[in-house]
Amino acid sequence: MRFDTVTIVGVGLISGSFSLALKDRGLVRRVIGVSRTQASTQKALELGLIDEALPLDEAVKQSDLIYVAIPVDVTIPVMGQIMDMITDRQIVADAGSTKLALCESLDGHPMRSRFVAMHPMWGTEYSGPEAAVRDAFKGRCCVICEKEKSDADAVDVMEDLYRQMGMHFVYMDANSHDMHAAYVSHISHITSFALANTVLEKEKEESAIFELAGGGFESTVRLAKSNPSMWLPIFMQNREHVLDVLNEHISQLRKFKSCLEKENEGYLRELMENANKIRRIIK
Amino acid sequence: MRFDTVTIVGVGLISGSFSLALKDRGLVRRVIGVSRTQASTQKALELGLIDEALPLDEAVKQSDLIYVAIPVDVTIPVMGQIMDMITDRQIVADAGSTKLALCESLDGHPMRSRFVAMHPMWGTEYSGPEAAVRDAFKGRCCVICEKEKSDADAVDVMEDLYRQMGMHFVYMDANSHDMHAAYVSHISHITSFALANTVLEKEKEESAIFELAGGGFESTVRLAKSNPSMWLPIFMQNREHVLDVLNEHISQLRKFKSCLEKENEGYLRELMENANKIRRIIK
């Protein structure tokens, strides 16, 4: 299977990496980029992520596949526009970190079945076309939501593409996706942002952080470099699940605090031994 | 400079990696290992981390350098024993993550000047002899505390060793070390332990964590795999500084929580933009 023309809406980390993966495998003849930021399309052209930059309506008209990877708040109106333009020989897919609001917004749309709601579970803390990398997605999981609302041929095509990039699949309803995403991804970003603020607040000697910070610190705060324009709408759209897990996290931290205050070594050890169980899950 | 015999007290991640670094550079003829756990010395012998296992007093007698890398609570009495046995031609160094309690315990000891209080800022979440790696320490910073209380020849020798392993140095008093270590290392471990407990508590479907967890999650929880026997005494010895930064961290998390509850997007963006400043510090 080979596309003639694919449009990526948004020319950044995810869409740029997706485009490179298509091109590297000879799965597409031409990639069109759509972005409101001219500097981004310019950069994407230079980097070979796209072959051409066009306005959205022009691009959609010419494409077999329209791949949307922009902040999740903007996705909703833009996706609406796209769905109003397509024919039933085209496929639309997204790559957003939240799924419920988007799926609900498309419910009942006459073209709903041409849309595949997807979340490839891969990313880095960087953004923009310069952040795109080769061989992204490999070995990671891709979530597909409301598979039953998409045409089988559209799902097959999208699975085939991602499978060639090394992904495997899980299927869930949109609300379950958002809940799990809060637990295994969104909360990590909140803790990392908050940890960066903590250390910047307490550690006035930046040279000390710079000198002393080892791999452990870097690893726990690296997500704090993530783009607020990406993450703010994710947190807002998924605020109930995120609040739920954030409340639990604060209460877990309070247990550590209370152990230290009371010098309760027994319970402190128990907390850490319980945390060690994460070894079963991440290698 | 080349040692005839070095003793490592504790045969684990740090001491094992130190021994490999000495051996790889031809800086020592023979390494003796001291451990209360026979399985560990056996493993260390098999892995070539040590050439011989001896009881502490025998080992100390035969060594030019005694390098102590055991949990920081046990370090204090063991270091007392060692210091009572050495002559002024021997050197003693440690690698502990806290410095104040140990330095205070040795204050006024007749052999104090043969001891160099050091913290090589390197580690992984693994422990035991199997965790030892080649080329550890490279590019990292080593803190030396109370340099003025150590003989110049002892400091020179230790700096020379670590410099050959690729380390550079900063000098501070023991209390400042413990404060900075709380900010840039100990709090990262607490947040990681607590995040693991949060997710294990909220996410009852372990298969979902396993499938969905991406690089971001792994990065923020990997320290939760750390050994409680190492970290419990660190947190207890450094509890005042750790509590101080933990309180700040909980209050930073509460700001995120309040923004989500009140849907205060403006302030939420501000918090994330502030956290982005960590880019200045970690690359």
XYZ file of C-alpha atoms in Angstrom:
566
model
C 0.000 0.000 0.000
C 1.278 3.402 -0.987
C -0.362 6.815 -0.692
C -0.135 9.400 -3.371
C -0.576 12.392 -1.057
C -0.695 12.753 2.726
C -1.388 16.008 4.531
C -0.013 16.608 8.006
C -1.881 19.274 9.930
C 0.641 20.729 12.310
C 4.301 20.344 11.383
C 5.935 19.359 14.669
C 7.374 16.530 16.728
C 4.654 13.950 16.051
C 3.535 14.824 12.532
C 7.119 15.434 11.420
C 8.249 12.074 12.786
C 5.209 10.416 11.188
C 6.079 11.969 7.843
C 9.705 10.831 8.067
C 8.544 7.313 8.898
C 6.242 7.277 5.837
C 8.913 8.644 3.540
C 11.657 6.355 4.841
C 9.457 3.354 4.050
C 8.374 4.616 0.635
C 4.742 4.720 1.766
C 3.949 8.107 0.240
C 4.771 10.084 -2.868
C 4.150 13.564 -1.495
C 3.546 15.119 1.936
C 1.763 18.452 2.281
C 2.199 20.475 5.481
C -0.441 22.766 6.965
C 0.476 25.219 9.694
C -0.562 28.685 10.787
C 3.097 29.452 11.500
C 5.072 30.196 8.383
C 8.400 29.725 10.157
C 7.352 26.152 10.952
C 6.369 25.202 7.403
C 9.576 26.831 6.167
C 11.617 24.770 8.636
C 9.659 21.610 7.779
C 10.392 22.155 4.077
C 14.104 22.644 4.804
C 14.204 19.483 6.917
C 12.412 17.484 4.231
C 9.469 16.693 6.511
C 7.085 18.068 3.885
C 7.275 18.617 0.159
C 4.883 21.516 -0.014
C 2.968 23.890 2.267
C -0.659 24.690 1.474
C -3.708 26.177 3.174
C -5.924 23.587 4.880
C -8.729 23.455 2.306
C -6.328 23.100 -0.623
C -4.363 20.416 1.166
C -7.392 18.362 2.194
C -8.727 18.344 -1.354
C -5.528 16.765 -2.678
C -4.955 14.131 0.027
C -5.673 10.446 0.568
C -4.893 10.764 4.269
C -5.169 13.803 6.541
C -3.128 13.371 9.741
C -3.864 15.884 12.504
C -1.299 16.500 15.251
C -1.909 19.903 16.812
C -2.788 20.938 20.384
C -5.915 19.078 21.515
C -8.020 22.214 21.994
C -7.434 23.454 18.444
C -7.941 19.934 17.125
C -11.678 20.058 17.751
C -12.619 22.984 15.459
C -9.977 22.113 12.871
C -11.150 18.515 12.743
C -14.693 19.765 12.277
C -13.604 21.807 9.252
C -11.712 18.856 7.790
C -14.590 16.422 8.256
C -16.919 18.846 6.488
C -14.617 18.830 3.450
C -13.743 15.170 2.915
C -15.239 12.528 0.659
C -15.707 8.889 1.569
C -12.525 7.891 -0.241
C -10.340 9.833 2.206
C -9.094 8.906 5.685
C -8.596 11.226 8.657
C -6.607 10.301 11.773
C -5.374 12.213 14.786
C -2.575 11.647 17.295
C -3.902 13.532 20.320
C -3.247 12.737 23.988
C -6.935 13.071 24.893
C -9.738 11.330 23.111
C -13.127 11.868 24.763
C -13.782 15.509 23.855
C -12.715 14.977 20.249
C -14.728 11.787 19.785
C -17.796 13.424 21.293
C -17.429 16.420 18.988
C -17.509 14.132 15.953
C -20.350 11.917 17.113
C -23.098 11.910 14.528
C -21.003 13.648 11.880
C -22.000 12.210 8.471
C -18.346 11.418 7.732
C -17.515 10.034 11.222
C -16.645 6.602 9.832
C -13.740 8.014 7.786
C -12.050 9.166 11.023
C -9.808 6.898 13.117
C -9.223 8.114 16.701
C -5.645 7.199 17.575
C -3.026 7.923 20.168
C 0.434 6.638 19.351
C 2.067 6.443 22.808
C 5.350 8.030 21.909
C 6.797 11.494 22.364
C 9.680 13.503 23.719
C 9.838 16.711 25.742
C 10.720 18.667 22.607
C 8.395 20.224 20.059
C 8.379 21.855 16.634
C 9.652 20.538 13.290
C 13.265 20.393 14.568
C 12.126 17.856 17.164
C 11.019 15.312 14.560
C 13.120 12.147 14.582
C 13.566 9.090 12.429
C 12.357 5.736 13.752
C 9.919 7.229 16.204
C 7.005 5.046 17.413
C 9.062 1.832 17.232
C 8.169 -0.719 19.900
C 5.482 1.507 21.385
C 1.778 0.995 21.736
C -0.895 2.819 19.739
C -4.350 3.216 21.260
C -7.347 3.136 18.932
C -10.623 4.439 20.367
C -14.151 3.729 19.203
C -12.831 1.410 16.523
C -16.410 0.306 15.813
C -17.304 3.806 14.641
C -14.621 3.801 11.933
C -14.842 2.043 8.585
C -12.881 -1.219 8.575
C -10.826 -0.159 5.552
C -9.745 3.075 7.288
C -8.709 1.217 10.441
C -6.846 -1.384 8.401
C -4.870 1.239 6.528
C -3.898 3.118 9.677
C -2.935 -0.062 11.524
C -0.889 -1.202 8.581
C 1.030 2.098 8.520
C 1.773 2.133 12.238
C 2.566 -1.592 12.234
C 5.208 -0.955 9.598
C 6.616 1.689 11.946
C 6.886 -0.952 14.688
C 3.779 -0.181 16.749
C 1.280 -2.574 18.292
C -2.322 -1.782 19.222
C -4.786 -1.669 22.076
C -8.439 -0.790 21.731
C -10.529 1.084 24.259
C -13.361 3.513 24.621
C -12.400 7.189 24.712
C -13.107 7.702 28.398
C -10.983 4.697 29.429
C -8.173 6.015 27.265
C -8.291 9.394 28.968
C -8.282 7.784 32.414
C -5.293 5.537 31.683
C -3.474 8.395 29.952
C -3.915 10.495 33.100
C -2.341 7.713 35.178
C 0.599 6.785 32.996
C 1.404 10.004 31.194
C -0.325 13.211 32.267
C 0.528 12.881 35.978
C 4.207 12.363 35.107
C 4.163 15.698 33.343
C 2.514 17.473 36.281
C 5.007 16.052 38.789
C 7.884 16.987 36.555
C 6.671 20.582 36.041
C 6.089 20.895 39.800
C 9.481 19.390 40.664
C 11.236 21.847 38.380
C 9.392 24.712 40.094
C 10.277 23.281 43.505
C 13.965 23.114 42.773
C 14.040 26.492 41.025
C 12.307 27.956 44.084
C 14.482 26.297 46.746
C 17.798 26.195 44.973
C 18.772 29.778 44.429
C 22.290 28.787 43.437
C 21.729 27.699 39.865
C 25.377 26.823 39.545
C 24.899 24.258 42.314
C 22.050 22.560 40.427
C 24.082 22.625 37.291
C 27.120 21.050 38.917
C 25.460 18.587 41.222
C 22.414 17.398 39.319
C 22.998 13.819 38.277
C 21.148 11.483 35.985
C 18.380 10.899 38.526
C 17.446 14.557 38.680
C 17.557 14.953 34.908
C 15.374 11.942 34.484
C 12.672 13.173 36.876
C 12.551 16.762 35.586
C 13.116 16.347 31.865
C 9.384 16.445 31.090
C 9.323 19.933 32.652
C 10.848 21.131 29.396
C 7.611 20.215 27.594
C 5.656 22.802 25.632
C 2.867 24.495 27.685
C 0.809 25.083 24.516
C 0.652 21.308 24.043
C 0.069 20.384 27.672
C -2.279 23.073 28.954
C -5.178 21.901 26.736
C -4.434 18.250 27.580
C -4.689 18.973 31.308
C -7.834 21.061 30.825
C -9.609 18.515 28.623
C -8.675 15.704 30.962
C -8.975 17.662 34.185
C -11.225 15.278 36.064
C -8.995 12.251 35.626
C -5.878 14.339 36.138
C -7.279 15.843 39.350
C -8.182 12.395 40.583
C -4.673 11.040 40.182
C -3.071 14.305 41.350
C -5.043 14.136 44.598
C -3.824 10.587 45.114
C -0.252 11.678 44.390
C -0.375 14.514 46.909
C -1.706 12.092 49.493
C 1.125 9.624 48.723
C 3.665 12.416 49.181
C 2.032 13.355 52.492
C 2.691 9.813 53.700
C 6.404 10.299 53.057
C 6.242 13.656 54.784
C 4.514 12.233 57.830
C 7.035 9.371 58.097
C 9.902 11.857 58.042
C 8.256 14.134 60.592
C 7.540 11.269 62.969
C 10.767 9.424 62.141
C 8.615 6.403 61.352
C 11.280 4.289 59.647
C 9.153 1.146 59.501
C 6.362 2.703 57.464
C 8.817 4.669 55.337
C 10.516 1.419 54.367
C 7.137 -0.129 53.591
C 6.273 2.780 51.265
C 9.526 2.352 49.396
C 9.206 -1.412 49.174
C 5.733 -1.003 47.738
C 7.071 1.477 45.172
C 9.694 -1.114 44.176
C 6.816 -3.189 42.748
C 6.977 -0.891 39.744
C 9.934 -3.124 38.736
C 7.387 -5.720 37.684
C 5.952 -3.259 35.201
C 8.829 -1.246 33.802
C 12.029 -3.074 33.109
C 50.641 6.754 41.046
C 49.675 3.151 41.626
C 48.301 1.468 44.763
C 49.415 -1.902 45.879
C 46.203 -2.787 47.714
C 42.799 -1.101 47.944
C 39.941 -2.326 50.149
C 36.363 -1.653 49.200
C 33.955 -1.856 52.119
C 30.657 -2.864 50.619
C 30.749 -4.632 47.262
C 27.947 -2.965 45.319
C 27.079 -0.459 42.621
C 29.448 2.325 43.685
C 32.382 0.398 45.165
C 32.229 -2.185 42.376
C 32.245 0.506 39.700
C 35.082 2.285 41.534
C 37.089 -0.927 41.605
C 36.536 -1.563 37.890
C 37.648 2.005 37.126
C 40.850 1.505 39.161
C 41.608 -1.837 37.558
C 40.855 -0.688 34.015
C 43.382 2.125 34.440
C 46.036 -0.049 36.065
C 45.872 2.038 39.245
C 45.893 -0.901 41.659
C 47.511 -4.313 41.955
C 44.919 -5.948 44.222
C 41.410 -5.117 45.464
C 40.064 -6.662 48.667
C 36.321 -6.761 49.255
C 34.636 -6.567 52.645
C 30.973 -7.442 53.037
C 28.736 -9.025 55.637
C 26.914 -10.831 52.844
C 28.801 -13.831 51.545
C 26.685 -14.045 48.409
C 27.818 -10.523 47.528
C 31.547 -11.157 47.941
C 31.139 -14.396 45.992
C 29.431 -12.520 43.156
C 32.032 -9.722 43.311
C 34.828 -12.309 42.992
C 33.109 -13.938 40.010
C 32.631 -10.569 38.320
C 36.274 -9.637 38.928
C 35.334 -6.620 41.031
C 37.580 -7.910 43.832
C 40.532 -10.281 44.004
C 39.955 -11.470 47.539
C 37.396 -11.255 50.336
C 38.595 -10.643 53.892
C 37.182 -9.567 57.242
C 37.382 -5.810 57.852
C 40.336 -5.770 60.251
C 42.487 -8.030 58.054
C 41.638 -6.006 54.972
C 42.358 -2.625 56.545
C 45.779 -3.795 57.772
C 46.854 -4.673 54.217
C 45.531 -1.612 52.372
C 46.848 1.714 51.148
C 43.318 3.005 50.570
C 40.078 1.992 52.272
C 37.027 3.018 50.241
C 33.697 2.839 52.095
C 30.435 2.633 50.136
C 27.719 1.142 52.339
C 24.388 2.552 53.549
C 24.972 5.872 55.335
C 23.681 4.706 58.710
C 26.066 1.729 58.875
C 28.882 3.925 57.567
C 29.177 5.793 60.866
C 30.079 2.875 63.187
C 32.091 1.058 60.506
C 34.049 4.204 59.707
C 34.754 4.602 63.448
C 36.227 1.082 63.540
C 38.344 1.717 60.460
C 39.690 5.023 61.741
C 40.709 3.361 64.986
C 42.813 0.842 63.039
C 44.664 2.933 60.459
C 48.130 4.456 60.465
C 49.063 7.850 59.034
C 50.281 6.238 55.802
C 46.836 5.075 54.864
C 43.923 6.941 53.264
C 40.210 6.482 53.942
C 37.433 7.849 51.704
C 33.680 7.381 51.524
C 31.090 7.842 48.784
C 27.980 8.540 50.853
C 25.006 10.660 49.821
C 24.928 12.493 53.162
C 27.910 14.142 54.737
C 27.044 16.038 57.923
C 26.401 13.157 60.327
C 29.493 11.272 59.189
C 31.777 14.304 59.339
C 30.496 15.191 62.797
C 31.072 11.648 64.006
C 34.728 11.861 62.986
C 35.371 15.350 64.318
C 38.276 15.295 66.756
C 39.290 11.743 65.833
C 43.125 11.565 66.032
C 43.226 10.168 62.486
C 40.626 12.583 61.017
C 43.141 14.064 58.587
C 43.583 10.707 56.810
C 39.893 10.725 55.870
C 38.531 12.466 52.768
C 34.759 13.091 52.814
C 33.550 12.638 49.238
C 30.361 12.256 47.274
C 30.816 11.282 43.651
C 27.523 12.447 42.095
C 26.812 9.361 40.068
C 24.561 6.365 40.507
C 21.794 4.296 38.990
C 18.600 2.844 40.414
C 20.238 -0.581 40.686
C 22.309 -2.001 43.513
C 24.559 -4.913 44.389
C 27.736 -6.169 42.672
C 25.841 -7.009 39.452
C 24.966 -3.304 39.141
C 28.623 -2.227 38.883
C 29.502 -0.769 35.481
C 32.626 0.247 33.596
C 33.243 3.927 32.962
C 31.023 5.107 35.780
C 31.628 8.624 37.191
C 32.713 10.026 33.802
C 31.754 13.663 33.262
C 30.120 13.917 36.676
C 30.921 16.108 39.639
C 32.471 14.912 42.895
C 31.815 16.905 46.064
C 34.575 17.095 48.649
C 33.532 18.285 52.112
C 35.697 19.782 54.837
C 38.733 19.596 52.592
C 40.669 21.640 55.137
C 40.376 18.836 57.692
C 42.061 16.310 55.397
C 45.809 16.043 54.753
C 46.781 17.608 51.437
C 48.446 14.397 50.227
C 45.274 12.376 50.885
C 43.093 14.889 49.008
C 45.581 14.999 46.135
C 45.582 11.240 45.753
C 41.793 10.975 45.808
C 41.348 13.865 43.361
C 43.916 12.341 41.064
C 42.049 9.003 41.048
C 38.653 10.511 40.359
C 40.089 12.920 37.815
C 41.482 9.976 35.884
C 37.940 8.568 35.941
C 36.671 11.793 34.354
C 35.294 13.617 37.390
C 35.597 17.275 38.339
C 35.290 18.728 41.832
C 33.358 21.146 43.965
C 34.141 21.923 47.587
C 31.614 22.695 50.285
C 30.899 22.304 53.955
C 28.996 19.185 54.954
C 25.733 20.952 55.762
C 25.662 22.781 52.415
C 26.291 19.493 50.677
C 23.350 17.868 52.424
C 21.077 20.788 51.579
C 21.988 20.795 47.885
C 21.780 16.996 47.746
C 18.243 17.190 49.137
C 17.293 19.632 46.351
C 18.881 17.941 43.376
C 18.827 14.276 44.312
C 16.901 13.174 47.391
C 13.628 14.896 46.441
C 13.739 13.243 43.002
C 13.804 9.877 44.730
C 10.875 10.755 47.017
C 8.739 11.987 44.114
C 9.575 8.894 42.109
C 8.720 6.498 44.964
C 5.474 8.401 45.574
C 4.568 8.479 41.878
C 5.038 4.709 41.621
C 2.748 4.239 44.623
C 0.212 6.641 43.101
C 0.034 4.780 39.827
C 0.045 1.340 41.484
C -2.824 2.552 43.676
C -4.919 4.180 40.929
C -4.138 1.900 38.029
C -5.464 -1.485 39.001
C -5.002 -2.764 35.468
C -1.300 -3.481 35.468
C -1.506 -4.594 31.872
C -2.672 -1.096 30.976
C 0.380 0.482 32.622
C 2.572 -2.051 30.929
C 1.128 -1.392 27.487
C 0.604 2.334 27.650
C 3.497 3.617 29.711
C 5.820 5.537 27.436
C 9.273 6.954 27.894
C 8.016 9.853 29.993
C 6.501 7.609 32.604
C 9.563 5.381 32.740
C 11.784 8.368 33.141
C 9.824 9.831 36.061
C 9.392 6.560 37.986
C 12.650 4.754 37.322
C 14.178 5.925 40.613
C 11.316 4.124 42.393
C 13.241 0.932 41.695
C 15.975 2.139 44.084
C 16.993 0.071 47.095
C 15.149 1.064 50.319
C 18.121 -0.061 52.445
C 20.232 2.587 50.718
C 17.654 5.336 50.689
C 15.907 5.012 54.042
C 19.032 6.050 56.011
C 19.736 8.870 53.536
C 16.251 10.320 54.048
C 16.499 9.892 57.828
C 19.946 11.471 58.149
C 18.940 14.345 55.887
C 15.364 14.614 57.076
C 15.331 18.335 57.822
C 16.502 19.385 54.384
C 14.386 16.709 52.709
C 11.280 17.814 54.624
C 11.957 21.402 53.684
C 12.054 20.671 49.969
C 9.225 18.116 50.198
C 6.954 20.743 51.774
C 7.776 23.097 48.946
C 7.073 20.369 46.405
C 3.664 19.565 47.903
C 2.806 23.249 47.805
C 3.866 23.459 44.144
C 1.637 20.488 43.329
C -1.247 22.158 45.164
C -0.897 25.120 42.806
C -1.455 22.804 39.840
C -4.378 21.230 41.633
C -5.980 24.580 42.379
C -5.551 25.735 38.762
C -7.290 22.596 37.525
C -10.093 22.904 40.068
C -10.706 26.536 39.213
C -9.975 26.074 35.497
C -7.467 28.880 35.848
C -5.695 28.451 32.510
C -3.683 31.652 32.800
C -1.932 30.701 36.004
C -1.532 27.082 34.893
C 0.322 28.284 31.802
C 2.471 30.533 33.980
C 3.429 27.591 36.212
C 4.461 25.530 33.199
C 6.365 28.381 31.606
C 8.252 28.889 34.840
C 9.084 25.172 34.960
C 10.445 25.451 31.401
C 13.288 27.555 32.884
C 14.849 24.258 33.919
C 15.997 24.130 30.256
C 18.648 26.690 31.190
C 20.069 24.223 33.673
C 19.723 20.766 32.199
C 20.394 20.385 28.541
